[in-house]
Amino acid sequence: MAKRIATSSVNWAALAERVPPEQRGNLTSFKTRSDSYLRRVMANPPEPPKINWAHYKQIVPIPGMVDTFQKQYEALKIPYPSDTQTAQVEAQWKEIKQQIESYVQASNANIAKYQKEISETKALLPYDQMTMEDYRDAYPEQALDPINRPTFWPHTPEDQPENFKADPNAASAH
């Protein structure tokens, strides 16, 4: 026979911490239903009541009928379902744990990179106190460089001459 569960194995306090506030009512309702089901199960005895076969043999007039019922009743075995899913769940949990750990490592690397960028930005002069030379020193790839990389106003990449393609029909028009 299967073992009798005496108490709920659900940690309701830990579960309540993870439930969003808008779902707390549903969790409370579910916990109430679960507790009432557990109380109903616990109200019944763990074993079915014993049948007094001798009493029925005296009362039932048909000979052998009670013996037949007794044999059939005692031969009846209701199997307790076997656990076939725990191994799969554990395997999935191991995979998920590895994914979580790799995500945490990647996130920590990103956090370290962004912390470094924040500290570099905090180390800069405030923009309202920065001169064009200070800006060029801080951001050489973005600063205007009229000697090495001359540009035309409005100094945006799409407005520079190298981005304009020569029109092949313009030469043949003359």
JSON list of N, CA and C in Angstrom, two decimals, residues 49-101:
[
{"chain": "A", "resi": 49, "resn": "PRO", "atom": "N", "xyz": [-12.07, -0.08, 6.05]},
{"chain": "A", "resi": 49, "resn": "PRO", "atom": "CA", "xyz": [-12.57, -0.85, 7.19]},
{"chain": "A", "resi": 49, "resn": "PRO", "atom": "C", "xyz": [-12.60, -2.35, 6.88]},
{"chain": "A", "resi": 50, "resn": "LYS", "atom": "N", "xyz": [-12.35, -3.17, 7.90]},
{"chain": "A", "resi": 50, "resn": "LYS", "atom": "CA", "xyz": [-12.36, -4.63, 7.75]},
{"chain": "A", "resi": 50, "resn": "LYS", "atom": "C", "xyz": [-13.80, -5.12, 7.61]},
{"chain": "A", "resi": 51, "resn": "ILE", "atom": "N", "xyz": [-13.97, -6.09, 6.76]},
{"chain": "A", "resi": 51, "resn": "ILE", "atom": "CA", "xyz": [-15.31, -6.67, 6.54]},
{"chain": "A", "resi": 51, "resn": "ILE", "atom": "C", "xyz": [-15.43, -7.92, 7.39]},
{"chain": "A", "resi": 52, "resn": "ASN", "atom": "N", "xyz": [-16.55, -8.03, 8.11]},
{"chain": "A", "resi": 52, "resn": "ASN", "atom": "CA", "xyz": [-16.81, -9.21, 8.94]},
{"chain": "A", "resi": 52, "resn": "ASN", "atom": "C", "xyz": [-17.47, -10.26, 8.04]},
{"chain": "A", "resi": 53, "resn": "TRP", "atom": "N", "xyz": [-16.63, -11.13, 7.43]},
{"chain": "A", "resi": 53, "resn": "TRP", "atom": "CA", "xyz": [-17.14, -12.12, 6.47]},
{"chain": "A", "resi": 53, "resn": "TRP", "atom": "C", "xyz": [-17.97, -13.20, 7.17]},
{"chain": "A", "resi": 54, "resn": "ALA", "atom": "N", "xyz": [-17.61, -13.51, 8.40]},
{"chain": "A", "resi": 54, "resn": "ALA", "atom": "CA", "xyz": [-18.37, -14.53, 9.15]},
{"chain": "A", "resi": 54, "resn": "ALA", "atom": "C", "xyz": [-19.81, -14.09, 9.36]},
{"chain": "A", "resi": 55, "resn": "HIS", "atom": "N", "xyz": [-20.00, -12.82, 9.63]},
{"chain": "A", "resi": 55, "resn": "HIS", "atom": "CA", "xyz": [-21.35, -12.29, 9.83]},
{"chain": "A", "resi": 55, "resn": "HIS", "atom": "C", "xyz": [-22.18, -12.43, 8.54]},
{"chain": "A", "resi": 56, "resn": "TYR", "atom": "N", "xyz": [-21.56, -12.13, 7.39]},
{"chain": "A", "resi": 56, "resn": "TYR", "atom": "CA", "xyz": [-22.28, -12.23, 6.13]},
{"chain": "A", "resi": 56, "resn": "TYR", "atom": "C", "xyz": [-22.55, -13.69, 5.74]},
{"chain": "A", "resi": 57, "resn": "LYS", "atom": "N", "xyz": [-21.65, -14.60, 6.13]},
{"chain": "A", "resi": 57, "resn": "LYS", "atom": "CA", "xyz": [-21.87, -16.03, 5.83]},
{"chain": "A", "resi": 57, "resn": "LYS", "atom": "C", "xyz": [-23.09, -16.55, 6.58]},
{"chain": "A", "resi": 58, "resn": "GLN", "atom": "N", "xyz": [-23.34, -16.00, 7.75]},
{"chain": "A", "resi": 58, "resn": "GLN", "atom": "CA", "xyz": [-24.52, -16.42, 8.51]},
{"chain": "A", "resi": 58, "resn": "GLN", "atom": "C", "xyz": [-25.80, -15.82, 7.94]},
{"chain": "A", "resi": 59, "resn": "ILE", "atom": "N", "xyz": [-25.74, -14.62, 7.39]},
{"chain": "A", "resi": 59, "resn": "ILE", "atom": "CA", "xyz": [-26.94, -13.92, 6.94]},
{"chain": "A", "resi": 59, "resn": "ILE", "atom": "C", "xyz": [-27.34, -14.32, 5.52]},
{"chain": "A", "resi": 60, "resn": "VAL", "atom": "N", "xyz": [-26.37, -14.45, 4.61]},
{"chain": "A", "resi": 60, "resn": "VAL", "atom": "CA", "xyz": [-26.68, -14.71, 3.20]},
{"chain": "A", "resi": 60, "resn": "VAL", "atom": "C", "xyz": [-27.06, -16.18, 3.04]},
{"chain": "A", "resi": 61, "resn": "PRO", "atom": "N", "xyz": [-28.25, -16.48, 2.46]},
{"chain": "A", "resi": 61, "resn": "PRO", "atom": "CA", "xyz": [-28.73, -17.87, 2.36]},
{"chain": "A", "resi": 61, "resn": "PRO", "atom": "C", "xyz": [-28.07, -18.67, 1.22]},
{"chain": "A", "resi": 62, "resn": "ILE", "atom": "N", "xyz": [-27.49, -18.02, 0.23]},
{"chain": "A", "resi": 62, "resn": "ILE", "atom": "CA", "xyz": [-26.92, -18.75, -0.90]},
{"chain": "A", "resi": 62, "resn": "ILE", "atom": "C", "xyz": [-25.53, -19.24, -0.50]},
{"chain": "A", "resi": 63, "resn": "PRO", "atom": "N", "xyz": [-25.30, -20.55, -0.52]},
{"chain": "A", "resi": 63, "resn": "PRO", "atom": "CA", "xyz": [-24.01, -21.07, -0.09]},
{"chain": "A", "resi": 63, "resn": "PRO", "atom": "C", "xyz": [-22.91, -20.73, -1.12]},
{"chain": "A", "resi": 64, "resn": "GLY", "atom": "N", "xyz": [-21.74, -20.34, -0.62]},
{"chain": "A", "resi": 64, "resn": "GLY", "atom": "CA", "xyz": [-20.58, -20.05, -1.46]},
{"chain": "A", "resi": 64, "resn": "GLY", "atom": "C", "xyz": [-20.55, -18.64, -2.03]},
{"chain": "A", "resi": 65, "resn": "MET", "atom": "N", "xyz": [-21.64, -17.93, -1.94]},
{"chain": "A", "resi": 65, "resn": "MET", "atom": "CA", "xyz": [-21.67, -16.56, -2.50]},
{"chain": "A", "resi": 65, "resn": "MET", "atom": "C", "xyz": [-20.74, -15.63, -1.72]},
{"chain": "A", "resi": 66, "resn": "VAL", "atom": "N", "xyz": [-20.74, -15.68, -0.42]},
{"chain": "A", "resi": 66, "resn": "VAL", "atom": "CA", "xyz": [-19.89, -14.83, 0.42]},
{"chain": "A", "resi": 66, "resn": "VAL", "atom": "C", "xyz": [-18.43, -15.22, 0.21]},
{"chain": "A", "resi": 67, "resn": "ASP", "atom": "N", "xyz": [-18.17, -16.53, 0.09]},
{"chain": "A", "resi": 67, "resn": "ASP", "atom": "CA", "xyz": [-16.79, -16.99, -0.14]},
{"chain": "A", "resi": 67, "resn": "ASP", "atom": "C", "xyz": [-16.27, -16.44, -1.48]},
{"chain": "A", "resi": 68, "resn": "THR", "atom": "N", "xyz": [-17.12, -16.46, -2.50]},
{"chain": "A", "resi": 68, "resn": "THR", "atom": "CA", "xyz": [-16.71, -15.93, -3.81]},
{"chain": "A", "resi": 68, "resn": "THR", "atom": "C", "xyz": [-16.41, -14.44, -3.72]},
{"chain": "A", "resi": 69, "resn": "PHE", "atom": "N", "xyz": [-17.29, -13.70, -3.06]},
{"chain": "A", "resi": 69, "resn": "PHE", "atom": "CA", "xyz": [-17.05, -12.26, -2.89]},
{"chain": "A", "resi": 69, "resn": "PHE", "atom": "C", "xyz": [-15.79, -12.00, -2.08]},
{"chain": "A", "resi": 70, "resn": "GLN", "atom": "N", "xyz": [-15.54, -12.82, -1.04]},
{"chain": "A", "resi": 70, "resn": "GLN", "atom": "CA", "xyz": [-14.36, -12.64, -0.21]},
{"chain": "A", "resi": 70, "resn": "GLN", "atom": "C", "xyz": [-13.08, -12.86, -1.04]},
{"chain": "A", "resi": 71, "resn": "LYS", "atom": "N", "xyz": [-13.06, -13.91, -1.85]},
{"chain": "A", "resi": 71, "resn": "LYS", "atom": "CA", "xyz": [-11.89, -14.19, -2.70]},
{"chain": "A", "resi": 71, "resn": "LYS", "atom": "C", "xyz": [-11.66, -13.04, -3.68]},
{"chain": "A", "resi": 72, "resn": "GLN", "atom": "N", "xyz": [-12.73, -12.58, -4.31]},
{"chain": "A", "resi": 72, "resn": "GLN", "atom": "CA", "xyz": [-12.59, -11.49, -5.27]},
{"chain": "A", "resi": 72, "resn": "GLN", "atom": "C", "xyz": [-12.14, -10.19, -4.59]},
{"chain": "A", "resi": 73, "resn": "TYR", "atom": "N", "xyz": [-12.68, -9.93, -3.40]},
{"chain": "A", "resi": 73, "resn": "TYR", "atom": "CA", "xyz": [-12.32, -8.71, -2.67]},
{"chain": "A", "resi": 73, "resn": "TYR", "atom": "C", "xyz": [-10.85, -8.74, -2.25]},
{"chain": "A", "resi": 74, "resn": "GLU", "atom": "N", "xyz": [-10.40, -9.88, -1.75]},
{"chain": "A", "resi": 74, "resn": "GLU", "atom": "CA", "xyz": [-9.02, -9.99, -1.29]},
{"chain": "A", "resi": 74, "resn": "GLU", "atom": "C", "xyz": [-8.03, -10.05, -2.47]},
{"chain": "A", "resi": 75, "resn": "ALA", "atom": "N", "xyz": [-8.50, -10.51, -3.62]},
{"chain": "A", "resi": 75, "resn": "ALA", "atom": "CA", "xyz": [-7.63, -10.55, -4.80]},
{"chain": "A", "resi": 75, "resn": "ALA", "atom": "C", "xyz": [-7.51, -9.17, -5.46]},
{"chain": "A", "resi": 76, "resn": "LEU", "atom": "N", "xyz": [-8.42, -8.28, -5.15]},
{"chain": "A", "resi": 76, "resn": "LEU", "atom": "CA", "xyz": [-8.41, -6.95, -5.75]},
{"chain": "A", "resi": 76, "resn": "LEU", "atom": "C", "xyz": [-7.26, -6.13, -5.19]},
{"chain": "A", "resi": 77, "resn": "LYS", "atom": "N", "xyz": [-6.38, -5.72, -6.06]},
{"chain": "A", "resi": 77, "resn": "LYS", "atom": "CA", "xyz": [-5.25, -4.86, -5.69]},
{"chain": "A", "resi": 77, "resn": "LYS", "atom": "C", "xyz": [-5.29, -3.64, -6.60]},
{"chain": "A", "resi": 78, "resn": "ILE", "atom": "N", "xyz": [-5.44, -2.50, -6.00]},
{"chain": "A", "resi": 78, "resn": "ILE", "atom": "CA", "xyz": [-5.44, -1.25, -6.77]},
{"chain": "A", "resi": 78, "resn": "ILE", "atom": "C", "xyz": [-4.01, -0.73, -6.75]},
{"chain": "A", "resi": 79, "resn": "PRO", "atom": "N", "xyz": [-3.37, -0.69, -7.90]},
{"chain": "A", "resi": 79, "resn": "PRO", "atom": "CA", "xyz": [-1.96, -0.28, -7.92]},
{"chain": "A", "resi": 79, "resn": "PRO", "atom": "C", "xyz": [-1.82, 1.22, -7.69]},
{"chain": "A", "resi": 80, "resn": "TYR", "atom": "N", "xyz": [-0.81, 1.54, -6.92]},
{"chain": "A", "resi": 80, "resn": "TYR", "atom": "CA", "xyz": [-0.46, 2.93, -6.72]},
{"chain": "A", "resi": 80, "resn": "TYR", "atom": "C", "xyz": [0.37, 3.37, -7.91]},
{"chain": "A", "resi": 81, "resn": "PRO", "atom": "N", "xyz": [0.05, 4.48, -8.54]},
{"chain": "A", "resi": 81, "resn": "PRO", "atom": "CA", "xyz": [0.79, 4.86, -9.75]},
{"chain": "A", "resi": 81, "resn": "PRO", "atom": "C", "xyz": [2.28, 5.06, -9.44]},
{"chain": "A", "resi": 82, "resn": "SER", "atom": "N", "xyz": [3.11, 4.54, -10.33]},
{"chain": "A", "resi": 82, "resn": "SER", "atom": "CA", "xyz": [4.55, 4.67, -10.12]},
{"chain": "A", "resi": 82, "resn": "SER", "atom": "C", "xyz": [5.01, 6.04, -10.62]},
{"chain": "A", "resi": 83, "resn": "ASP", "atom": "N", "xyz": [6.08, 6.50, -10.04]},
{"chain": "A", "resi": 83, "resn": "ASP", "atom": "CA", "xyz": [6.63, 7.80, -10.40]},
{"chain": "A", "resi": 83, "resn": "ASP", "atom": "C", "xyz": [7.51, 7.66, -11.63]},
{"chain": "A", "resi": 84, "resn": "THR", "atom": "N", "xyz": [7.02, 8.15, -12.76]},
{"chain": "A", "resi": 84, "resn": "THR", "atom": "CA", "xyz": [7.77, 8.06, -14.00]},
{"chain": "A", "resi": 84, "resn": "THR", "atom": "C", "xyz": [8.30, 9.42, -14.45]},
{"chain": "A", "resi": 85, "resn": "GLN", "atom": "N", "xyz": [7.96, 10.47, -13.75]},
{"chain": "A", "resi": 85, "resn": "GLN", "atom": "CA", "xyz": [8.30, 11.81, -14.21]},
{"chain": "A", "resi": 85, "resn": "GLN", "atom": "C", "xyz": [9.44, 12.47, -13.43]},
{"chain": "A", "resi": 86, "resn": "THR", "atom": "N", "xyz": [9.75, 11.98, -12.24]},
{"chain": "A", "resi": 86, "resn": "THR", "atom": "CA", "xyz": [10.76, 12.64, -11.42]},
{"chain": "A", "resi": 86, "resn": "THR", "atom": "C", "xyz": [12.12, 12.67, -12.11]},
{"chain": "A", "resi": 87, "resn": "ALA", "atom": "N", "xyz": [12.51, 11.59, -12.75]},
{"chain": "A", "resi": 87, "resn": "ALA", "atom": "CA", "xyz": [13.81, 11.56, -13.43]},
{"chain": "A", "resi": 87, "resn": "ALA", "atom": "C", "xyz": [13.86, 12.60, -14.55]},
{"chain": "A", "resi": 88, "resn": "GLN", "atom": "N", "xyz": [12.77, 12.72, -15.30]},
{"chain": "A", "resi": 88, "resn": "GLN", "atom": "CA", "xyz": [12.73, 13.72, -16.38]},
{"chain": "A", "resi": 88, "resn": "GLN", "atom": "C", "xyz": [12.80, 15.14, -15.82]},
{"chain": "A", "resi": 89, "resn": "VAL", "atom": "N", "xyz": [12.07, 15.37, -14.74]},
{"chain": "A", "resi": 89, "resn": "VAL", "atom": "CA", "xyz": [12.07, 16.69, -14.13]},
{"chain": "A", "resi": 89, "resn": "VAL", "atom": "C", "xyz": [13.46, 17.03, -13.60]},
{"chain": "A", "resi": 90, "resn": "GLU", "atom": "N", "xyz": [14.11, 16.07, -12.96]},
{"chain": "A", "resi": 90, "resn": "GLU", "atom": "CA", "xyz": [15.47, 16.30, -12.44]},
{"chain": "A", "resi": 90, "resn": "GLU", "atom": "C", "xyz": [16.44, 16.59, -13.58]},
{"chain": "A", "resi": 91, "resn": "ALA", "atom": "N", "xyz": [16.32, 15.86, -14.70]},
{"chain": "A", "resi": 91, "resn": "ALA", "atom": "CA", "xyz": [17.19, 16.10, -15.85]},
{"chain": "A", "resi": 91, "resn": "ALA", "atom": "C", "xyz": [16.95, 17.51, -16.43]},
{"chain": "A", "resi": 92, "resn": "GLN", "atom": "N", "xyz": [15.68, 17.89, -16.52]},
{"chain": "A", "resi": 92, "resn": "GLN", "atom": "CA", "xyz": [15.36, 19.23, -17.01]},
{"chain": "A", "resi": 92, "resn": "GLN", "atom": "C", "xyz": [15.90, 20.29, -16.05]},
{"chain": "A", "resi": 93, "resn": "TRP", "atom": "N", "xyz": [15.80, 20.01, -14.75]},
{"chain": "A", "resi": 93, "resn": "TRP", "atom": "CA", "xyz": [16.28, 20.98, -13.76]},
{"chain": "A", "resi": 93, "resn": "TRP", "atom": "C", "xyz": [17.79, 21.16, -13.88]},
{"chain": "A", "resi": 94, "resn": "LYS", "atom": "N", "xyz": [18.53, 20.06, -14.14]},
{"chain": "A", "resi": 94, "resn": "LYS", "atom": "CA", "xyz": [19.97, 20.17, -14.31]},
{"chain": "A", "resi": 94, "resn": "LYS", "atom": "C", "xyz": [20.30, 21.04, -15.52]},
{"chain": "A", "resi": 95, "resn": "GLU", "atom": "N", "xyz": [19.57, 20.83, -16.63]},
{"chain": "A", "resi": 95, "resn": "GLU", "atom": "CA", "xyz": [19.79, 21.66, -17.82]},
{"chain": "A", "resi": 95, "resn": "GLU", "atom": "C", "xyz": [19.47, 23.13, -17.52]},
{"chain": "A", "resi": 96, "resn": "ILE", "atom": "N", "xyz": [18.36, 23.34, -16.86]},
{"chain": "A", "resi": 96, "resn": "ILE", "atom": "CA", "xyz": [17.95, 24.71, -16.55]},
{"chain": "A", "resi": 96, "resn": "ILE", "atom": "C", "xyz": [18.96, 25.36, -15.61]},
{"chain": "A", "resi": 97, "resn": "LYS", "atom": "N", "xyz": [19.48, 24.60, -14.64]},
{"chain": "A", "resi": 97, "resn": "LYS", "atom": "CA", "xyz": [20.48, 25.15, -13.73]},
{"chain": "A", "resi": 97, "resn": "LYS", "atom": "C", "xyz": [21.72, 25.58, -14.49]},
{"chain": "A", "resi": 98, "resn": "GLN", "atom": "N", "xyz": [22.14, 24.77, -15.47]},
{"chain": "A", "resi": 98, "resn": "GLN", "atom": "CA", "xyz": [23.31, 25.13, -16.28]},
{"chain": "A", "resi": 98, "resn": "GLN", "atom": "C", "xyz": [23.03, 26.40, -17.08]},
{"chain": "A", "resi": 99, "resn": "GLN", "atom": "N", "xyz": [21.83, 26.49, -17.63]},
{"chain": "A", "resi": 99, "resn": "GLN", "atom": "CA", "xyz": [21.46, 27.69, -18.39]},
{"chain": "A", "resi": 99, "resn": "GLN", "atom": "C", "xyz": [21.43, 28.91, -17.47]},
{"chain": "A", "resi": 100, "resn": "ILE", "atom": "N", "xyz": [20.91, 28.72, -16.27]},
{"chain": "A", "resi": 100, "resn": "ILE", "atom": "CA", "xyz": [20.85, 29.84, -15.31]},
{"chain": "A", "resi": 100, "resn": "ILE", "atom": "C", "xyz": [22.26, 30.28, -14.95]},
{"chain": "A", "resi": 101, "resn": "GLU", "atom": "N", "xyz": [23.15, 29.31, -14.68]},
{"chain": "A", "resi": 101, "resn": "GLU", "atom": "CA", "xyz": [24.51, 29.65, -14.31]},
{"chain": "A", "resi": 101, "resn": "GLU", "atom": "C", "xyz": [25.24, 30.37, -15.45]}
]
